[in-house]
């Protein structure tokens, strides 16, 4: 049984990916700052016949990131899959963005992905098989009010492409998924911050999307499932946009 770790898996896209990988037959470390949320995801996975353990951890903290990987390996076996999905937003126009807004977003997305990947790749390279999937965003192409987030998500793409170059010879692939708008607490908070009703916000967003709706967490999980499969063994260093066909 393959063993994977999904960060930010207490809810939203991370939780959907954890559920999907469990359904695919993988055992998993469900990592999140929100320990209760992790436990909730694990309970649902277990009730559906899957195997998972909850791990409360801050991915941006070196020790807790390392411990999350080691605990998963100790309890479930060699870690060969890592999904970096933990994330936060601290949106503001550049002139209002505080240094703390900048640092916290860069820390969770970039430092977090780096720390988790550095710890997990040691297991993958030793096993000669691995899959790393980083959740970037269409915001990597630039998005008003998100200088910090866009920089972090663009950084994750360079990070992913470098992992593909360095780890390919060990049978480890690294890819990024760049979702457009997805229906989660994150977009709900974003709409609320702009003073918009969520349903109206979703309808407005959907008007610019060829497929006529914003994404569901399961849409992203399906692509993550493929990228973690045996079948995706020759796909590496890629950015897969999952955005309903929108231009950006
Ligand atoms: P979400 O807010 O619903 O979930 C994010 C999860 O990450 C939460 O459970 C949170 O507790 C956890 N988290 C935050 N900081 C953490 C830390 N330091 N350590 C461990 N866990 C931490 O968000 P979501 O919409 O599910 O987003 C998941 C990922 O997808 C994020 O990286 C986000 O940037 C990305 N993304 C989301 C959208 C979207 O429209 N929702 C679009 C593109 C990309």
Tab-separated table of C-alpha atoms in Angstrom, residues 54-208:
chain	number	residue	atom	x	y	z
A	54	UNK	CA	-4.360	12.903	11.686
A	55	UNK	CA	-1.309	15.090	12.230
A	56	UNK	CA	-1.515	18.585	13.654
A	57	UNK	CA	1.434	20.509	12.229
A	58	UNK	CA	2.487	23.924	10.988
A	59	UNK	CA	4.158	23.216	7.636
A	60	UNK	CA	6.134	26.455	7.882
A	61	UNK	CA	7.876	25.236	11.039
A	62	UNK	CA	10.996	23.191	10.352
A	63	UNK	CA	10.657	20.779	13.258
A	64	UNK	CA	6.940	20.212	12.897
A	65	UNK	CA	7.255	19.626	9.126
A	66	UNK	CA	10.002	17.056	9.677
A	67	UNK	CA	8.037	15.379	12.469
A	68	UNK	CA	4.914	15.171	10.284
A	69	UNK	CA	6.839	13.201	7.669
A	70	UNK	CA	8.601	11.003	10.214
A	71	UNK	CA	5.386	10.253	12.114
A	72	UNK	CA	3.631	9.224	8.897
A	73	UNK	CA	6.555	6.974	7.930
A	74	UNK	CA	6.700	5.421	11.413
A	75	UNK	CA	2.969	4.702	11.581
A	76	UNK	CA	2.084	3.918	7.965
A	77	UNK	CA	5.321	3.129	6.085
A	78	UNK	CA	7.666	4.759	3.561
A	79	UNK	CA	6.243	8.055	2.336
A	80	UNK	CA	6.171	8.077	-1.468
A	81	UNK	CA	3.544	10.744	-2.214
A	82	UNK	CA	3.387	14.361	-1.053
A	83	UNK	CA	0.703	16.898	-1.854
A	84	UNK	CA	1.479	20.441	-0.710
A	85	UNK	CA	-1.940	22.067	-0.432
A	86	UNK	CA	-1.751	24.013	2.856
A	87	UNK	CA	-2.367	27.662	2.186
A	88	UNK	CA	-3.593	31.009	3.425
A	89	UNK	CA	-4.489	34.336	1.867
A	90	UNK	CA	-3.774	37.820	3.217
A	91	UNK	CA	-5.029	39.883	0.277
A	92	UNK	CA	-4.420	43.605	-0.043
A	93	UNK	CA	-3.303	46.101	-2.640
A	94	UNK	CA	0.461	46.586	-2.470
A	95	UNK	CA	0.283	49.984	-0.777
A	96	UNK	CA	-1.748	48.488	2.066
A	97	UNK	CA	0.006	45.124	2.298
A	98	UNK	CA	1.876	44.762	5.575
A	99	UNK	CA	5.201	43.009	5.937
A	100	UNK	CA	3.413	40.441	8.106
A	101	UNK	CA	0.875	39.805	5.294
A	102	UNK	CA	3.760	39.214	2.915
A	103	UNK	CA	5.803	37.001	5.243
A	104	UNK	CA	2.973	34.772	6.416
A	105	UNK	CA	1.788	33.955	2.882
A	106	UNK	CA	5.304	33.282	1.603
A	107	UNK	CA	6.030	31.200	4.708
A	108	UNK	CA	3.049	28.870	4.480
A	109	UNK	CA	3.089	28.300	0.724
A	110	UNK	CA	6.760	28.416	-0.174
A	111	UNK	CA	8.725	27.668	2.985
A	112	UNK	CA	6.064	25.099	3.946
A	113	UNK	CA	6.287	23.294	0.605
A	114	UNK	CA	10.086	23.412	0.779
A	115	UNK	CA	10.268	21.997	4.312
A	116	UNK	CA	7.736	19.231	3.663
A	117	UNK	CA	9.345	18.299	0.347
A	118	UNK	CA	12.869	18.239	1.724
A	119	UNK	CA	11.759	15.871	4.464
A	120	UNK	CA	9.639	13.637	2.209
A	121	UNK	CA	11.996	13.356	-0.764
A	122	UNK	CA	14.540	11.516	1.395
A	123	UNK	CA	12.046	8.630	1.649
A	124	UNK	CA	11.100	8.785	-2.035
A	125	UNK	CA	14.632	8.799	-3.418
A	126	UNK	CA	15.543	5.874	-1.184
A	127	UNK	CA	12.483	3.953	-2.381
A	128	UNK	CA	13.209	4.871	-6.022
A	129	UNK	CA	9.595	6.010	-6.543
A	130	UNK	CA	7.786	9.182	-5.640
A	131	UNK	CA	5.137	11.708	-6.585
A	132	UNK	CA	5.142	15.345	-5.506
A	133	UNK	CA	2.210	17.611	-6.350
A	134	UNK	CA	2.283	21.286	-5.422
A	135	UNK	CA	-0.947	23.248	-5.472
A	136	UNK	CA	-0.152	26.505	-7.241
A	137	UNK	CA	-2.877	28.791	-8.639
A	138	UNK	CA	-3.842	30.747	-11.725
A	139	UNK	CA	-2.971	33.726	-9.484
A	140	UNK	CA	0.681	32.866	-10.256
A	141	UNK	CA	0.048	34.765	-13.512
A	142	UNK	CA	-0.784	37.891	-11.496
A	143	UNK	CA	-3.919	38.847	-9.595
A	144	UNK	CA	-4.955	42.222	-8.229
A	145	UNK	CA	-4.709	42.376	-4.434
A	146	UNK	CA	-2.561	39.261	-4.235
A	147	UNK	CA	1.085	40.345	-4.692
A	148	UNK	CA	2.134	38.039	-1.832
A	149	UNK	CA	0.010	35.069	-2.946
A	150	UNK	CA	0.865	35.448	-6.645
A	151	UNK	CA	4.580	35.577	-5.808
A	152	UNK	CA	4.275	32.465	-3.626
A	153	UNK	CA	2.286	30.553	-6.240
A	154	UNK	CA	4.682	31.552	-9.044
A	155	UNK	CA	7.556	30.544	-6.757
A	156	UNK	CA	5.986	27.116	-6.342
A	157	UNK	CA	6.125	26.626	-10.115
A	158	UNK	CA	9.887	27.278	-10.225
A	159	UNK	CA	10.269	25.041	-7.183
A	160	UNK	CA	8.299	22.238	-8.880
A	161	UNK	CA	10.278	22.421	-12.117
A	162	UNK	CA	13.542	22.270	-10.181
A	163	UNK	CA	12.360	19.252	-8.177
A	164	UNK	CA	11.551	17.518	-11.470
A	165	UNK	CA	15.121	18.152	-12.679
A	166	UNK	CA	16.791	17.013	-9.467
A	167	UNK	CA	14.628	14.037	-8.540
A	168	UNK	CA	13.797	12.475	-11.897
A	169	UNK	CA	16.739	10.101	-11.784
A	170	UNK	CA	15.321	8.621	-8.576
A	171	UNK	CA	11.951	7.835	-10.153
A	172	UNK	CA	10.324	10.813	-8.467
A	173	UNK	CA	8.011	13.117	-10.439
A	174	UNK	CA	7.052	16.653	-9.415
A	175	UNK	CA	4.149	18.581	-10.885
A	176	UNK	CA	2.010	21.571	-10.030
A	177	UNK	CA	-1.727	21.990	-10.316
A	178	UNK	CA	-2.892	25.554	-10.882
A	179	UNK	CA	-6.591	25.767	-10.016
A	180	UNK	CA	-8.783	28.690	-10.943
A	181	UNK	CA	-11.555	29.622	-8.514
A	182	UNK	CA	-12.634	26.643	-6.412
A	183	UNK	CA	-15.576	26.549	-4.024
A	184	UNK	CA	-13.923	26.415	-0.569
A	185	UNK	CA	-13.664	28.445	2.634
A	186	UNK	CA	-10.809	30.345	0.976
A	187	UNK	CA	-12.943	31.801	-1.842
A	188	UNK	CA	-15.832	32.286	0.597
A	189	UNK	CA	-13.548	34.436	2.784
A	190	UNK	CA	-12.320	36.298	-0.268
A	191	UNK	CA	-15.887	37.150	-1.379
A	192	UNK	CA	-16.792	38.207	2.174
A	193	UNK	CA	-13.759	40.485	2.334
A	194	UNK	CA	-14.961	42.246	-0.799
A	195	UNK	CA	-18.407	42.602	0.816
A	196	UNK	CA	-20.016	40.300	-1.773
A	197	UNK	CA	-22.692	37.649	-1.358
A	198	UNK	CA	-21.012	34.283	-2.119
A	199	UNK	CA	-23.671	33.028	-4.553
A	200	UNK	CA	-23.570	36.282	-6.498
A	201	UNK	CA	-19.767	36.205	-6.461
A	202	UNK	CA	-19.762	32.638	-7.831
A	203	UNK	CA	-22.228	33.515	-10.601
A	204	UNK	CA	-20.138	36.537	-11.577
A	205	UNK	CA	-16.936	34.434	-11.611
A	206	UNK	CA	-18.662	31.712	-13.658
A	207	UNK	CA	-19.488	34.190	-16.444
A	208	UNK	CA	-15.795	34.303	-17.430
